[in-house]
Short mmCIF file of C-alpha atoms in Angstrom, two decimals:
data_model
loop_
_atom_site.label_atom_id
_atom_site.label_comp_id
_atom_site.label_asym_id
_atom_site.label_seq_id
_atom_site.Cartn_x
_atom_site.Cartn_y
_atom_site.Cartn_z
CA MET A 1066 -12.14 21.49 -2.99
CA LYS A 1067 -14.06 19.04 -0.81
CA GLU A 1068 -12.74 15.49 -0.69
CA LYS A 1069 -15.83 13.95 -2.35
CA TYR A 1070 -15.42 16.30 -5.30
CA LYS A 1071 -11.75 15.40 -5.50
CA ASN A 1072 -12.75 11.73 -5.80
CA TYR A 1073 -15.18 12.56 -8.63
CA GLU A 1074 -12.46 14.54 -10.35
CA ARG A 1075 -9.92 11.74 -10.02
CA HIS A 1076 -12.35 9.15 -11.40
CA ASN A 1077 -13.51 11.33 -14.30
CA THR A 1078 -9.96 12.34 -15.19
CA HIS A 1079 -8.78 8.73 -15.43
CA GLY A 1080 -11.97 7.60 -17.19
CA ASP A 1081 -11.64 10.36 -19.80
CA PHE A 1082 -7.95 9.60 -20.36
CA LEU A 1083 -8.53 5.86 -20.87
CA THR A 1084 -11.46 6.56 -23.21
CA VAL A 1085 -9.45 9.01 -25.31
CA ALA A 1086 -6.50 6.62 -25.45
CA GLU A 1087 -8.66 3.68 -26.57
CA CYS A 1088 -10.47 5.86 -29.11
CA THR A 1089 -7.14 6.17 -30.96
CA MET A 1090 -6.93 2.42 -31.65
CA PHE A 1091 -8.57 2.61 -35.09
CA GLU A 1092 -8.49 4.85 -38.14
CA TYR A 1093 -11.54 5.22 -40.41
CA GLU A 1094 -11.70 6.26 -44.05
CA GLY A 1095 -14.51 6.99 -46.48
CA PHE A 1096 -17.13 8.33 -44.05
CA PRO A 1097 -18.76 11.70 -44.84
CA ASP A 1098 -18.13 14.59 -42.45
CA THR A 1099 -21.68 14.31 -41.08
CA ALA A 1100 -20.83 10.81 -39.75
CA ASP A 1101 -18.04 12.00 -37.46
CA THR A 1102 -15.65 9.07 -36.90
CA ARG A 1103 -14.75 10.39 -33.44
CA PHE A 1104 -18.31 9.68 -32.34
CA ILE A 1105 -18.37 6.29 -34.08
CA GLU A 1106 -15.60 5.10 -31.80
CA LEU A 1107 -16.94 6.89 -28.72
CA TYR A 1108 -20.42 5.36 -29.14
CA LEU A 1109 -18.99 1.88 -29.68
CA LEU A 1110 -16.84 2.03 -26.54
CA THR A 1111 -19.41 3.62 -24.22
CA ASN A 1112 -22.67 2.26 -25.67
CA GLY A 1113 -21.53 -1.03 -27.18
CA ALA A 1114 -23.18 -0.26 -30.53
CA CYS A 1115 -23.87 2.56 -32.96
CA GLY A 1116 -26.31 3.07 -35.80
CA PHE A 1117 -26.19 4.81 -39.18
CA GLY A 1118 -29.05 6.40 -41.08
CA LYS A 1119 -30.00 9.38 -43.20
CA VAL A 1120 -31.97 12.22 -41.62
CA GLU A 1121 -34.62 14.27 -43.39
CA ASN A 1122 -32.14 16.42 -45.38
CA GLY A 1123 -30.24 13.35 -46.63
CA ASP A 1124 -27.20 13.64 -44.36
CA LEU A 1125 -25.75 10.36 -43.09
CA ILE A 1126 -25.30 10.46 -39.32
CA VAL A 1127 -24.15 8.13 -36.56
CA THR A 1128 -26.01 7.69 -33.27
CA PRO A 1129 -25.62 5.56 -30.12
CA SER A 1130 -28.36 3.13 -31.18
CA HIS A 1131 -29.11 -0.55 -30.57
CA PRO A 1132 -31.24 -2.75 -32.84
CA CYS A 1133 -34.92 -2.60 -31.91
CA GLY A 1134 -38.34 -3.44 -33.35
CA GLU A 1135 -39.41 -6.86 -34.59
CA PRO A 1136 -36.85 -9.36 -33.23
CA ASN A 1137 -35.16 -12.11 -35.19
CA TYR A 1138 -34.86 -15.71 -33.99
CA TYR A 1139 -32.25 -14.68 -31.40
CA GLY A 1140 -34.16 -11.74 -29.94
CA ILE A 1141 -32.15 -9.08 -31.78
CA GLY A 1142 -34.18 -6.28 -33.31
CA THR A 1143 -34.35 -5.79 -37.06
CA ARG A 1144 -34.85 -2.00 -37.07
CA LEU A 1145 -32.86 1.04 -35.99
CA ILE A 1146 -34.00 4.41 -34.68
CA GLY A 1147 -31.66 7.34 -34.25
CA ALA A 1148 -32.32 10.92 -33.21
CA THR A 1149 -30.31 14.12 -32.88
CA PRO A 1150 -31.29 17.75 -32.14
CA ARG A 1151 -31.34 18.33 -35.93
CA GLY A 1152 -33.09 15.24 -37.28
CA ARG A 1153 -33.92 11.57 -36.93
CA TYR A 1154 -33.91 8.37 -38.93
CA GLU A 1155 -35.68 5.04 -38.74
CA GLY A 1156 -35.51 1.96 -40.92
CA ILE A 1157 -34.81 -1.72 -41.44
CA ILE A 1158 -31.25 -2.85 -40.72
CA GLY A 1159 -29.42 -3.77 -43.90
CA GLU A 1160 -31.91 -1.94 -46.15
CA THR A 1161 -32.08 1.72 -45.07
CA THR A 1162 -30.00 1.66 -41.90
CA ALA A 1163 -26.76 0.06 -40.72
CA TYR A 1164 -25.18 -0.63 -37.35
CA GLY A 1165 -21.95 -1.77 -35.74
CA TYR A 1166 -20.97 -3.54 -32.51
CA ASN A 1167 -17.98 -2.89 -30.27
CA ASN A 1168 -17.60 -6.66 -29.94
CA ARG A 1169 -19.62 -9.68 -30.97
CA LEU A 1170 -21.88 -9.32 -27.91
CA GLY A 1171 -22.49 -5.62 -28.45
CA LEU A 1172 -21.11 -4.69 -25.04
CA PRO A 1173 -19.38 -1.42 -24.08
CA ASP A 1174 -15.91 -1.44 -22.54
CA PHE A 1175 -16.84 -1.71 -18.86
CA GLU A 1176 -13.15 -2.03 -17.97
CA ILE A 1177 -12.64 1.70 -18.60
CA MET A 1178 -14.75 2.69 -15.59
CA HIS A 1179 -13.46 -0.18 -13.44
CA THR A 1180 -9.84 0.80 -14.11
CA ALA A 1181 -10.70 4.46 -13.48
CA ASP A 1182 -12.12 3.44 -10.08
CA VAL A 1183 -8.93 1.57 -9.13
CA LEU A 1184 -6.72 4.46 -10.28
CA ALA A 1185 -8.83 7.01 -8.38
CA GLU A 1186 -8.61 4.94 -5.18
CA THR A 1187 -4.85 4.60 -5.65
CA ASP A 1188 -4.52 8.36 -6.07
CA THR A 1189 -6.46 8.86 -2.82
CA SER A 1190 -4.12 6.46 -1.02
CA ILE A 1191 -1.07 8.26 -2.42
CA ASP A 1192 -2.42 11.63 -1.27
CA LEU A 1193 -3.09 10.30 2.23
CA ASN A 1194 0.35 8.70 2.46
CA ILE A 1195 1.98 11.95 1.41
CA LEU A 1196 -0.05 13.82 4.02
CA TYR A 1197 0.71 11.42 6.89
CA SER A 1198 4.41 11.09 6.06
CA ARG A 1199 5.05 14.81 6.61
CA TYR A 1200 7.15 15.91 9.56
CA LEU A 1201 4.48 17.72 11.55
CA PRO A 1202 4.78 17.72 15.36
CA ILE A 1203 1.65 19.24 16.90
CA PRO A 1204 2.10 21.35 20.08
CA VAL A 1205 -0.43 20.76 22.87
CA CYS A 1206 -1.22 23.87 24.94
CA HIS A 1207 -3.02 24.03 28.26
CA ASP A 1208 -3.78 27.73 28.23
CA GLU A 1209 -5.16 30.09 25.63
CA LYS A 1210 -2.25 32.54 25.89
CA THR A 1211 0.32 29.89 24.94
CA LYS A 1212 -1.92 28.60 22.13
CA THR A 1213 -2.31 32.08 20.65
CA ALA A 1214 1.43 32.71 20.82
CA LEU A 1215 2.31 29.40 19.16
CA ASN A 1216 -0.29 29.86 16.42
CA SER A 1217 1.22 33.24 15.67
CA VAL A 1218 4.70 31.71 15.51
CA LEU A 1219 3.53 28.96 13.11
CA ASP A 1220 1.63 31.41 10.89
CA ASN A 1221 4.64 33.70 10.62
CA LEU A 1222 6.92 30.72 10.02
CA LYS A 1223 4.92 29.74 6.91
CA LYS A 1224 5.16 33.34 5.71
CA GLY A 1225 8.86 33.61 6.43
CA ILE A 1226 8.36 36.39 8.99
CA SER A 1227 10.48 36.71 12.15
CA THR A 1228 8.54 36.48 15.41
CA VAL A 1229 9.03 37.83 18.95
CA ILE A 1230 7.49 35.90 21.85
CA SER A 1231 7.40 36.51 25.58
CA GLY A 1232 10.01 35.17 27.94
CA ASN A 1233 7.52 32.93 29.74
CA ILE A 1234 6.56 31.16 26.49
CA LEU A 1235 10.20 30.88 25.51
CA ARG A 1236 11.13 29.25 28.82
CA LYS A 1237 8.34 26.71 28.36
CA LEU A 1238 9.61 25.85 24.91
CA GLU A 1239 13.22 25.60 26.05
CA THR A 1240 12.56 23.45 29.11
CA GLY A 1241 10.10 21.16 27.34
CA GLY A 1242 8.00 21.13 30.46
CA SER A 1243 4.68 19.43 30.86
CA GLU A 1244 2.87 22.60 29.82
CA ILE A 1245 4.21 22.32 26.21
CA GLU A 1246 3.60 18.84 24.86
CA VAL A 1247 4.02 17.60 21.28
CA VAL A 1248 1.86 14.98 19.58
CA ASP A 1249 3.16 13.14 16.49
CA ILE A 1250 0.33 11.82 14.30
CA THR A 1251 2.56 11.52 11.23
CA ASP A 1252 5.63 9.41 10.51
CA VAL A 1253 8.20 10.51 7.95
CA LYS A 1254 9.54 6.93 7.80
CA ASN A 1255 6.33 5.87 6.03
CA SER A 1256 7.24 7.93 2.96
CA ASP A 1257 9.06 4.90 1.52
CA LYS A 1258 5.69 3.13 1.20
CA ILE A 1259 4.52 5.61 -1.43
CA GLN A 1260 6.67 3.89 -4.05
CA TYR A 1261 4.52 0.73 -3.79
CA LEU A 1262 1.36 2.70 -4.50
CA VAL A 1263 3.02 4.38 -7.48
CA HIS A 1264 4.05 0.93 -8.71
CA LEU A 1265 0.45 -0.30 -8.29
CA LYS A 1266 -0.78 2.64 -10.35
CA ASP A 1267 1.73 1.85 -13.11
CA ASP A 1268 0.70 -1.82 -13.08
CA THR A 1269 -2.97 -0.86 -13.33
CA PHE A 1270 -2.30 1.26 -16.41
CA ARG A 1271 -0.09 -1.47 -17.89
CA ASN A 1272 -2.71 -4.16 -17.31
CA PHE A 1273 -5.39 -2.07 -19.04
CA PHE A 1274 -3.30 -1.48 -22.15
CA THR A 1275 -1.83 -5.01 -22.21
CA PHE A 1276 -5.28 -6.43 -22.96
CA ARG A 1277 -5.70 -3.79 -25.66
CA GLY A 1278 -2.71 -4.62 -27.82
CA GLN A 1279 0.04 -2.66 -26.07
CA CYS A 1280 1.96 -5.50 -24.41
CA ASN A 1281 5.25 -4.39 -22.82
CA ASN A 1282 6.70 -7.88 -23.15
CA GLY A 1283 6.57 -7.42 -26.89
CA THR A 1284 9.32 -4.79 -26.78
CA GLY A 1285 12.00 -6.97 -25.25
CA LYS A 1286 12.73 -10.47 -24.00
CA MET A 1287 13.36 -11.24 -20.35
CA ALA A 1288 16.08 -13.77 -19.69
CA GLN A 1289 13.70 -16.29 -18.13
CA GLN A 1290 11.11 -16.06 -20.92
CA THR A 1291 11.03 -18.32 -23.93
CA LYS A 1292 9.94 -17.23 -27.37
CA GLU A 1293 6.71 -19.23 -26.96
CA GLU A 1294 5.92 -17.45 -23.67
CA ILE A 1295 6.42 -14.04 -25.24
CA THR A 1296 4.21 -15.00 -28.17
CA GLY A 1297 1.60 -16.20 -25.68
CA ASP A 1298 1.62 -12.80 -23.97
CA LEU A 1299 1.21 -11.08 -27.32
CA SER A 1300 -1.60 -13.45 -28.27
CA ILE A 1301 -3.51 -12.53 -25.12
CA SER A 1302 -2.80 -8.87 -25.82
CA PHE A 1303 -4.49 -9.01 -29.22
CA ILE A 1304 -7.59 -11.04 -28.36
CA LEU A 1305 -9.72 -7.91 -27.86
CA PRO A 1306 -8.19 -5.65 -30.54
CA ILE A 1307 -8.62 -8.27 -33.28
CA GLU A 1308 -12.20 -8.93 -32.14
CA MET A 1309 -12.92 -5.19 -32.14
CA LEU A 1310 -11.35 -4.74 -35.58
CA ASN A 1311 -13.43 -7.60 -37.04
CA GLU A 1312 -16.68 -6.08 -35.75
CA ARG A 1313 -15.77 -2.66 -37.13
CA GLN A 1314 -14.95 -4.18 -40.51
CA LYS A 1315 -18.41 -5.81 -40.53
CA MET A 1316 -19.88 -2.41 -39.69
CA CYS A 1317 -18.06 -0.76 -42.60
CA ASP A 1318 -19.20 -3.53 -44.97
CA MET A 1319 -22.83 -2.94 -43.98
CA VAL A 1320 -22.48 0.85 -44.34
CA ASN A 1321 -20.97 0.36 -47.81
CA LYS A 1322 -23.75 -1.99 -48.87
CA VAL A 1323 -26.63 0.18 -47.61
CA PHE A 1324 -25.35 3.64 -48.52
CA GLY A 1325 -23.07 2.90 -51.48
CA LEU A 1326 -19.92 4.18 -49.81
CA ASN A 1327 -16.35 2.89 -49.69
CA THR A 1328 -15.56 3.05 -45.98
CA SER A 1329 -12.80 1.11 -44.24
CA VAL A 1330 -11.14 0.74 -40.87
CA LYS A 1331 -7.65 -0.30 -39.77
CA PHE A 1332 -5.39 -0.22 -36.73
CA SER A 1333 -3.80 3.16 -36.09
CA THR A 1334 0.02 3.36 -36.18
CA PRO A 1335 0.78 2.42 -32.52
CA TRP A 1336 -1.44 -0.66 -32.73
CA ALA A 1337 -0.37 -1.54 -36.28
CA VAL A 1338 3.28 -1.63 -35.16
CA GLU A 1339 2.48 -3.96 -32.26
CA TYR A 1340 0.30 -6.12 -34.49
CA GLU A 1341 3.19 -6.61 -36.91
CA LYS A 1342 5.40 -7.67 -34.00
CA PHE A 1343 2.73 -10.16 -32.97
CA LYS A 1344 2.51 -11.65 -36.47
CA MET A 1345 6.31 -11.86 -36.74
CA SER A 1346 6.58 -13.63 -33.38
CA VAL A 1347 3.95 -16.15 -34.47
CA GLU A 1348 5.95 -16.89 -37.61
CA GLU A 1349 9.11 -17.32 -35.51
CA VAL A 1350 7.39 -19.88 -33.30
CA LYS A 1351 6.07 -21.72 -36.36
CA GLU A 1352 9.58 -21.73 -37.84
CA ASP A 1353 11.10 -23.05 -34.61
CA GLY A 1354 8.50 -25.81 -34.52
CA LYS A 1355 9.53 -27.24 -37.88
CA THR A 1356 11.49 -30.46 -38.20
CA GLU A 1357 15.06 -30.42 -39.44
CA LYS A 1358 13.85 -31.96 -42.71
CA GLU A 1359 11.45 -29.07 -43.27
CA LYS A 1360 14.19 -26.51 -42.53
CA THR A 1361 17.02 -28.17 -44.53
CA PRO A 1362 17.36 -27.13 -48.21
CA ASN A 1363 17.36 -29.96 -50.76
CA GLU A 1364 19.75 -30.41 -53.66
CA ASN A 1365 18.03 -27.52 -55.44
CA GLY A 1366 18.63 -25.22 -52.46
CA LYS A 1367 14.94 -25.11 -51.53
CA THR A 1368 13.10 -26.10 -48.38
CA GLU A 1369 9.80 -27.99 -48.32
CA LYS A 1370 8.07 -24.65 -47.60
CA ASP A 1371 9.64 -23.05 -50.69
CA GLU A 1372 8.51 -25.92 -52.93
CA SER A 1373 5.01 -25.89 -51.40
CA GLU A 1374 4.65 -22.16 -52.08
CA GLU A 1375 5.82 -22.61 -55.67
CA LYS A 1376 3.20 -25.31 -56.25
CA GLU A 1377 0.48 -23.05 -54.84
CA ASN A 1378 1.56 -20.21 -57.16
CA GLU A 1379 1.40 -22.56 -60.17
#
């Protein structure tokens, strides 16, 4: 495979992997089979928005659509148009059609392709470092007869076949005379640099998922980190996922209103687990920030928080 095609393959492989991984962030319920939830998430991530409408036979479908038509005061269209090979829909948003945004600005996740670019370049660097850290002395021949003989030796060596060469060639090899020179364009000592590129690749993956709710710091505490610092890392980690969840909940609310359905969306298990850790860490920081008076039980064995909650329940 030519090198330029290898680069395309590396980029597409990483881009597809990151897209598939991010498409697993949410779980949808209540949508009919004709509105395939796999495409809801794919359109939101790659297009920034998706639209819902009923085609001619009454099926509800989802398309990669943006609001269009007569704009509102902020330049956002008030109609939606969607088309597929088997039908189309068109209508006013909120009356006969509905839509959803990936985030409040309706932007796709550009970071998928950017991260794929960085990973593809890192893979290229790793491949080159592996190639140029091989032990590969290159013989230099000054006559065709010696070149042919050495090529035959090297070919048979790769095949594991014994080789017989002439005495003249053998004497040249043994004496290391000026007629048989060796050029070293590789350096096996550079193989230790590959570990830094592998580490860069790991950090690139980690950075991508950290800003999408999968923060490694949330699984354990480093000795030099305080509880507030860990909570801060988790807070950063959930800025985008919470924003994305809110927009998808608005989308489901609009779909329910327009089409009389009962759709919903929630974090999938891996993200739900991390979200619970985030909420627990926030509560821990709040608890640590209380005064001794707020923490100390009174003569009834209750803290100020306990009494406040009882009053609210009354």
